[in-house]
Amino acid sequence: MIEVSHLSKSFERTKAVRDVSFTVREGEVFAFLGPNGSGKSTTLKCIVGLSLPDSGSIRISGIDIRREPRAARQVISYLPQRVVFPDSLTAREILLFHARLRGVAPAVVNAVLEKARFVAGADRPAGTFSGGMTQRLGLAVVALPDASVLLLDEPTANLDPHGVRRFREFIVQQKEAGKTIIFSTHLLAEAEQLADRVGIFVGGRLVAEESVESLQAVSRTAHSIEDLYLHYVGDEHDEP
Amino acid sequence: MKTAKRARTDAVATSPIVLIAQRELTITVRNRWTVIMAGVFGVLMLVIAWAGVAAEGFDGMADFTRTSASMVNLVLYVVPLMALVLATLSFAGDRGTTELLFSQPVSRTEVMLGKIAGLFVAIGGAMVAGFIVSGGVVLFQTGTHGIGGFIAFAVMTLLLGLIFLCVGALATMLAGRRPRSFGFAILLWFHFVLFYDLVVLGLASQLRGQSAVTALFLTLFGNPVDLVRVASLIVLDNETIFGATGAALLRFLGGPEVSVLVLVVAAILWVALPLLWAHAVLRSQDI
């Protein structure tokens, strides 16, 4: 379970996240839906412990990320928004490094390479990979440690249609395995298809938490994703 | 991907610092800039060893002491630059790579120490190779006279590399993004290698007698390049080159051995303090 309570985070004069609270239950798939700059990535980074919150608390499986970051990260697997790997390392070397870092048997690496359809490119340097291959390798790194919580920041951003389909299969498999998943997206269809619940982020605030069914009902009346956001924000004006 | 049944290793886990250091070493060794810098360093060391005493009008090789003294300036210019560039490349890496690494169950301290350790082995290996090749040439031509000073000088060079890796790591953490970090690193190189001495000499020229000597002596500790320069020349029996300052240093500290010890301790502080500062910055900043 992930519990976020009154989370706020600023960057110089910009309030990136404003008093955000939510809970994600064990085995649930929760989507952060919102436009660019709405606070989705910053919230995810705070949950992982990469960004340090100004206030609020975050507990992952009961562990406070600020007090026990190492213990909390044992149960987390995180995919950054624009995952990049060192150009000179091969896919196999990257996975072996992460396997050793997380105490995963090196033999598992071959199985993960195979499942990620990376057998042919396993010994090629990452600098030669396309955006889609890099993202697939990122997902392979995420899947490697069998973590119970997956945090994925815009995981389909660089994927071609095949890659998007494989990602959806990946999420379904992980959900069946009982993983708790948060992923961020600005694609309504992606949130509707994959998530159990959706958190709508606008201007650094979590303006709504909806089940997918409720979201679908609202989205039928909206002409565009912007209309959907406006539906939740109403007449409120964002502070600068 | 179903991974629920995966077995975990029963073997004793390798320390995250060692794992990160190994990875950093691999990345650094495969980086073309490292290869170019190491190659240039090695070739210049070899050229100095060969050129030896040619400037004095006769052919042949200089012994270890003379060769080392000739290498001092090369080391003081090139090693800080190499270390600053490598530290910047590593610590101001791509955001996606950095975020993925820091999201693993390792502490920020372990990541920092692992990276510095890996970079040090890489840069140290390049320097040691340069010393071995050039030292081999000298040894083959002139024998072992002065080899102790040569080895001590090599150790000083490694210490200088470590200092500037730590300074570079700190500079990158303070500067933030990569372009600004490179600018800051180059500025630091100019400061420590060129400007500092000019400023110190300018200040000293305004002073007279003992106060000028004392000022020069004290300012020595504000620049690791000067610390290593003075310590190296003392171990190479060339302290007379410093004139009044060198004499004041030796007199004040009680002889060459104590002087070198004090200078090395000061140099070690130049490793520890930037490292502690970098650690404090890293702990309190967003990745």
Coordinates of N, CA, C and O in Angstrom, one line a residue, chain A residues 9 11 45 48-52 70 73-74 76 78-86 88-90 93-94 97-98 100-106 108 112 115-116 139-141 143-146 170 173-174 179, chain B residues 1-10 13-24 26-28 30-31 94-108 110 177 282-287:
Chain A
K9 N 5.6 20.3 -2.7 CA 6.9 20.4 -3.2 C 7.0 21.6 -4.1 O 6.2 21.8 -5.0
F11 N 9.8 24.2 -6.4 CA 11.1 24.4 -7.0 C 11.3 25.9 -7.1 O 10.6 26.6 -8.0
K45 N 8.5 11.2 -8.1 CA 9.8 11.3 -7.6 C 9.9 11.5 -6.1 O 10.8 11.0 -5.5
V48 N 9.5 8.0 -4.7 CA 10.7 7.2 -4.8 C 11.8 7.8 -3.9 O 12.8 7.0 -3.5
G49 N 11.7 9.0 -3.5 CA 12.7 9.6 -2.7 C 13.8 10.4 -3.5 O 14.8 10.8 -2.9
L50 N 13.5 10.6 -4.7 CA 14.5 11.4 -5.6 C 14.3 12.9 -5.3 O 15.3 13.6 -5.2
S51 N 13.0 13.3 -5.2 CA 12.8 14.7 -4.8 C 12.4 14.7 -3.3 O 11.7 13.8 -2.8
L52 N 12.9 15.7 -2.6 CA 12.7 15.8 -1.2 C 11.5 16.8 -0.9 O 11.5 17.9 -1.3
R70 N 16.2 3.3 2.1 CA 16.8 2.0 1.5 C 15.7 0.9 1.7 O 15.4 0.2 0.7
R73 N 12.9 1.5 -0.7 CA 13.2 1.2 -2.1 C 13.4 -0.2 -2.4 O 13.5 -0.6 -3.6
Q74 N 13.6 -1.0 -1.4 CA 13.6 -2.5 -1.6 C 12.3 -3.0 -2.3 O 12.4 -4.0 -3.0
I76 N 10.3 -1.1 -4.1 CA 10.0 -0.3 -5.3 C 10.8 -0.6 -6.5 O 12.0 -0.9 -6.4
Y78 N 11.3 1.6 -10.1 CA 10.9 2.9 -10.7 C 11.4 3.0 -12.1 O 12.6 2.7 -12.4
L79 N 10.6 3.5 -13.0 CA 11.0 3.8 -14.4 C 11.0 5.3 -14.6 O 9.9 5.9 -14.5
P80 N 12.1 6.0 -14.8 CA 12.1 7.4 -15.0 C 11.4 7.8 -16.3 O 11.2 7.0 -17.2
Q81 N 11.0 9.1 -16.4 CA 10.2 9.6 -17.5 C 11.0 9.3 -18.8 O 10.5 8.9 -19.8
R82 N 12.3 9.7 -18.8 CA 13.1 9.6 -20.0 C 14.3 8.7 -19.6 O 15.4 9.2 -19.4
V83 N 14.0 7.4 -19.5 CA 15.1 6.5 -19.1 C 16.2 6.5 -20.1 O 16.0 6.5 -21.3
V84 N 17.5 6.6 -19.6 CA 18.6 6.6 -20.5 C 19.6 5.7 -19.8 O 19.7 5.6 -18.6
F85 N 20.4 5.0 -20.6 CA 21.4 4.1 -20.1 C 22.8 4.5 -20.6 O 22.9 5.1 -21.7
P86 N 23.8 4.2 -19.9 CA 25.2 4.6 -20.4 C 25.4 4.0 -21.7 O 25.2 2.8 -21.9
S88 N 27.9 3.0 -23.4 CA 28.9 2.0 -23.7 C 28.5 0.6 -23.1 O 29.1 -0.4 -23.3
L89 N 27.5 0.6 -22.2 CA 27.1 -0.7 -21.6 C 26.1 -1.4 -22.4 O 25.2 -0.8 -23.0
T90 N 26.2 -2.7 -22.4 CA 25.3 -3.5 -23.1 C 24.0 -3.8 -22.3 O 24.0 -3.6 -21.0
E93 N 24.8 -6.2 -19.5 CA 25.6 -5.6 -18.4 C 24.7 -4.7 -17.5 O 24.9 -4.7 -16.3
I94 N 23.8 -4.0 -18.2 CA 22.9 -3.1 -17.4 C 22.0 -4.0 -16.5 O 21.9 -3.7 -15.3
F97 N 24.1 -5.6 -13.7 CA 24.4 -4.6 -12.6 C 23.2 -4.4 -11.7 O 23.3 -4.5 -10.4
H98 N 22.0 -4.2 -12.3 CA 20.8 -4.1 -11.4 C 20.5 -5.3 -10.6 O 20.0 -5.3 -9.5
R100 N 22.6 -7.5 -9.5 CA 23.5 -7.7 -8.3 C 23.2 -6.6 -7.3 O 23.3 -6.9 -6.1
L101 N 22.8 -5.4 -7.7 CA 22.5 -4.4 -6.8 C 21.3 -4.7 -5.9 O 21.1 -4.3 -4.8
R102 N 20.3 -5.5 -6.5 CA 19.1 -5.8 -5.8 C 19.1 -7.3 -5.3 O 18.1 -7.7 -4.8
G103 N 20.2 -7.9 -5.4 CA 20.3 -9.3 -4.9 C 19.5 -10.3 -5.6 O 19.1 -11.3 -5.1
V104 N 19.4 -10.1 -6.9 CA 18.7 -11.0 -7.8 C 19.7 -12.0 -8.4 O 20.8 -11.5 -8.9
A105 N 19.4 -13.2 -8.5 CA 20.4 -14.2 -9.1 C 20.7 -13.8 -10.5 O 19.7 -13.5 -11.3
P106 N 21.9 -13.8 -10.9 CA 22.3 -13.4 -12.3 C 21.6 -14.3 -13.4 O 21.3 -13.8 -14.5
V108 N 18.6 -15.0 -13.6 CA 17.3 -14.4 -13.9 C 17.5 -13.4 -15.1 O 16.5 -13.2 -15.8
V112 N 14.8 -12.6 -18.2 CA 14.2 -11.3 -18.4 C 14.6 -10.7 -19.8 O 13.7 -10.2 -20.5
K115 N 12.2 -12.5 -22.1 CA 10.8 -12.0 -22.0 C 10.7 -10.6 -22.6 O 9.7 -10.2 -23.1
A116 N 11.8 -9.8 -22.5 CA 11.8 -8.4 -23.1 C 12.1 -8.4 -24.5 O 12.3 -7.4 -25.1
L139 N 11.8 -1.2 -18.9 CA 10.8 -2.0 -18.3 C 11.4 -3.4 -17.8 O 11.0 -3.9 -16.8
A140 N 12.4 -3.9 -18.5 CA 13.1 -5.1 -18.1 C 13.8 -4.9 -16.8 O 13.7 -5.7 -15.9
V141 N 14.4 -3.7 -16.6 CA 15.1 -3.3 -15.3 C 14.0 -3.3 -14.2 O 14.3 -3.7 -13.1
A143 N 11.2 -4.9 -14.1 CA 10.6 -6.2 -13.8 C 11.6 -7.1 -13.1 O 11.2 -8.0 -12.4
L144 N 12.9 -6.8 -13.2 CA 13.9 -7.7 -12.7 C 13.9 -8.0 -11.2 O 14.0 -9.2 -10.9
P145 N 13.7 -7.1 -10.3 CA 13.8 -7.4 -8.9 C 12.6 -8.0 -8.2 O 12.6 -8.2 -7.0
D146 N 11.5 -8.2 -9.0 CA 10.3 -8.7 -8.4 C 9.8 -7.8 -7.2 O 9.4 -8.3 -6.2
F170 N 2.4 -6.0 -20.3 CA 3.3 -6.0 -19.2 C 2.5 -5.6 -17.9 O 2.6 -6.3 -16.9
Q173 N 0.2 -8.4 -16.8 CA 0.9 -9.4 -16.2 C 1.3 -9.1 -14.7 O 1.2 -9.9 -13.8
Q174 N 1.8 -7.8 -14.6 CA 2.2 -7.4 -13.3 C 1.0 -7.3 -12.3 O 1.1 -7.6 -11.1
K179 N 1.0 -7.0 -8.2 CA 1.8 -5.8 -7.9 C 0.9 -4.5 -7.7 O -0.1 -4.4 -8.4
Chain B
M1 N 5.9 -9.4 -17.2 CA 6.8 -10.5 -16.9 C 6.6 -11.0 -15.5 O 6.6 -10.3 -14.6
K2 N 6.4 -12.3 -15.5 CA 6.2 -12.9 -14.2 C 7.5 -13.2 -13.5 O 8.3 -14.0 -14.0
T3 N 7.7 -12.6 -12.4 CA 9.0 -12.8 -11.7 C 8.9 -13.2 -10.3 O 9.9 -13.2 -9.6
A4 N 7.6 -13.5 -9.9 CA 7.4 -13.8 -8.5 C 8.2 -14.9 -7.9 O 8.5 -14.9 -6.7
K5 N 8.5 -15.9 -8.7 CA 9.2 -17.1 -8.2 C 10.7 -17.0 -8.3 O 11.4 -18.0 -8.0
R6 N 11.2 -15.9 -8.6 CA 12.7 -15.8 -8.8 C 13.4 -16.0 -7.5 O 13.1 -15.4 -6.4
A7 N 14.5 -16.8 -7.6 CA 15.3 -17.0 -6.5 C 16.3 -15.8 -6.3 O 16.7 -15.2 -7.2
R8 N 16.6 -15.6 -5.0 CA 17.6 -14.5 -4.7 C 18.9 -15.2 -4.5 O 19.0 -16.4 -4.1
T9 N 19.9 -14.5 -4.7 CA 21.3 -15.1 -4.5 C 21.5 -15.4 -3.0 O 21.2 -14.6 -2.2
D10 N 22.1 -16.5 -2.8 CA 22.4 -16.9 -1.4 C 23.8 -16.4 -1.1 O 24.2 -16.3 0.1
A13 N 26.2 -10.7 -0.6 CA 26.1 -9.6 -1.6 C 27.3 -8.7 -1.6 O 27.9 -8.5 -0.6
T14 N 27.7 -8.4 -2.8 CA 28.8 -7.4 -3.0 C 28.3 -6.0 -2.5 O 27.1 -5.7 -2.8
S15 N 29.2 -5.3 -1.9 CA 28.8 -4.0 -1.4 C 28.3 -3.1 -2.6 O 28.9 -3.1 -3.7
P16 N 27.3 -2.3 -2.4 CA 26.8 -1.4 -3.5 C 27.9 -0.5 -4.0 O 28.0 -0.2 -5.1
I17 N 28.8 -0.1 -3.0 CA 29.9 0.9 -3.4 C 30.8 0.2 -4.4 O 31.2 0.8 -5.4
V18 N 31.1 -1.1 -4.2 CA 31.9 -1.9 -5.1 C 31.3 -2.0 -6.4 O 31.9 -1.9 -7.5
L19 N 30.0 -2.4 -6.4 CA 29.2 -2.6 -7.7 C 29.2 -1.3 -8.5 O 29.4 -1.3 -9.7
I20 N 28.9 -0.2 -7.8 CA 28.8 1.1 -8.5 C 30.2 1.5 -9.0 O 30.3 2.0 -10.1
A21 N 31.2 1.2 -8.2 CA 32.6 1.5 -8.6 C 33.0 0.7 -9.9 O 33.6 1.3 -10.8
Q22 N 32.6 -0.6 -9.9 CA 32.9 -1.4 -11.0 C 32.2 -0.9 -12.3 O 32.8 -0.8 -13.4
R23 N 31.0 -0.5 -12.1 CA 30.2 0.0 -13.3 C 30.8 1.3 -13.8 O 31.0 1.5 -15.0
E24 N 31.2 2.2 -12.8 CA 31.8 3.5 -13.2 C 33.1 3.3 -13.9 O 33.4 4.0 -14.9
T26 N 34.0 0.7 -15.7 CA 33.7 0.2 -17.0 C 33.3 1.3 -18.0 O 33.8 1.5 -19.1
I27 N 32.4 2.2 -17.5 CA 31.9 3.3 -18.3 C 33.1 4.2 -18.6 O 33.2 4.7 -19.8
T28 N 33.9 4.5 -17.6 CA 35.0 5.5 -17.8 C 36.0 5.0 -18.8 O 36.5 5.7 -19.6
R30 N 35.6 2.9 -21.1 CA 35.1 2.8 -22.5 C 34.8 4.2 -23.1 O 34.5 4.3 -24.2
N31 N 35.0 5.2 -22.3 CA 34.7 6.6 -22.7 C 35.9 7.1 -23.6 O 37.1 7.0 -23.1
D94 N 23.3 11.9 -17.6 CA 22.0 12.0 -18.1 C 21.0 11.8 -16.9 O 21.2 11.0 -16.1
R95 N 20.0 12.6 -16.9 CA 19.0 12.6 -15.8 C 18.4 11.2 -15.7 O 18.2 10.7 -14.5
G96 N 18.0 10.6 -16.8 CA 17.3 9.3 -16.7 C 18.2 8.3 -16.1 O 17.8 7.4 -15.3
T97 N 19.5 8.3 -16.4 CA 20.5 7.3 -15.8 C 20.6 7.6 -14.3 O 20.6 6.6 -13.5
T98 N 20.8 8.9 -14.0 CA 21.0 9.2 -12.6 C 19.7 8.8 -11.7 O 19.9 8.3 -10.7
E99 N 18.6 9.2 -12.3 CA 17.3 8.8 -11.5 C 17.2 7.3 -11.3 O 16.8 6.9 -10.2
L100 N 17.5 6.6 -12.3 CA 17.3 5.1 -12.2 C 18.3 4.6 -11.1 O 17.9 3.7 -10.3
L101 N 19.5 5.1 -11.1 CA 20.5 4.6 -10.2 C 20.1 5.0 -8.7 O 20.2 4.2 -7.8
F102 N 19.7 6.3 -8.5 CA 19.4 6.7 -7.2 C 18.0 6.2 -6.7 O 17.7 6.3 -5.5
S103 N 17.2 5.5 -7.6 CA 16.0 4.9 -7.1 C 16.2 3.5 -6.6 O 15.2 2.9 -6.2
Q104 N 17.4 3.0 -6.7 CA 17.7 1.7 -6.3 C 17.9 1.7 -4.7 O 18.1 2.8 -4.2
P105 N 17.8 0.5 -4.1 CA 18.0 0.5 -2.6 C 19.4 0.7 -2.2 O 20.0 -0.2 -1.6
V106 N 20.0 1.8 -2.5 CA 21.3 2.2 -2.1 C 21.2 3.7 -1.6 O 20.4 4.4 -2.0
S107 N 22.1 4.0 -0.7 CA 22.1 5.4 -0.2 C 22.8 6.3 -1.1 O 23.6 5.9 -2.0
R108 N 22.5 7.6 -1.0 CA 23.2 8.6 -1.8 C 24.7 8.6 -1.6 O 25.5 8.8 -2.5
E110 N 26.5 6.0 -0.8 CA 27.1 4.9 -1.5 C 27.3 5.1 -3.0 O 28.3 4.8 -3.6
R177 N 23.2 21.3 -13.6 CA 23.2 20.7 -15.0 C 24.5 20.7 -15.6 O 25.4 21.4 -15.3
L282 N 24.6 16.6 -1.5 CA 23.8 15.5 -2.1 C 22.6 15.1 -1.3 O 21.6 14.8 -1.8
R283 N 22.9 15.0 0.0 CA 21.8 14.6 0.9 C 20.6 15.5 0.9 O 19.5 15.1 1.2
S284 N 20.9 16.8 0.7 CA 19.8 17.8 0.8 C 19.2 18.3 -0.5 O 18.5 19.2 -0.5
Q285 N 19.7 17.7 -1.6 CA 19.2 18.2 -2.9 C 18.3 17.1 -3.6 O 18.4 15.9 -3.4
D286 N 17.5 17.6 -4.6 CA 16.7 16.7 -5.4 C 17.6 16.1 -6.5 O 18.5 16.8 -7.0
I287 N 17.3 14.9 -6.8 CA 18.0 14.2 -7.8 C 17.5 14.6 -9.2 O 16.3 14.5 -9.4

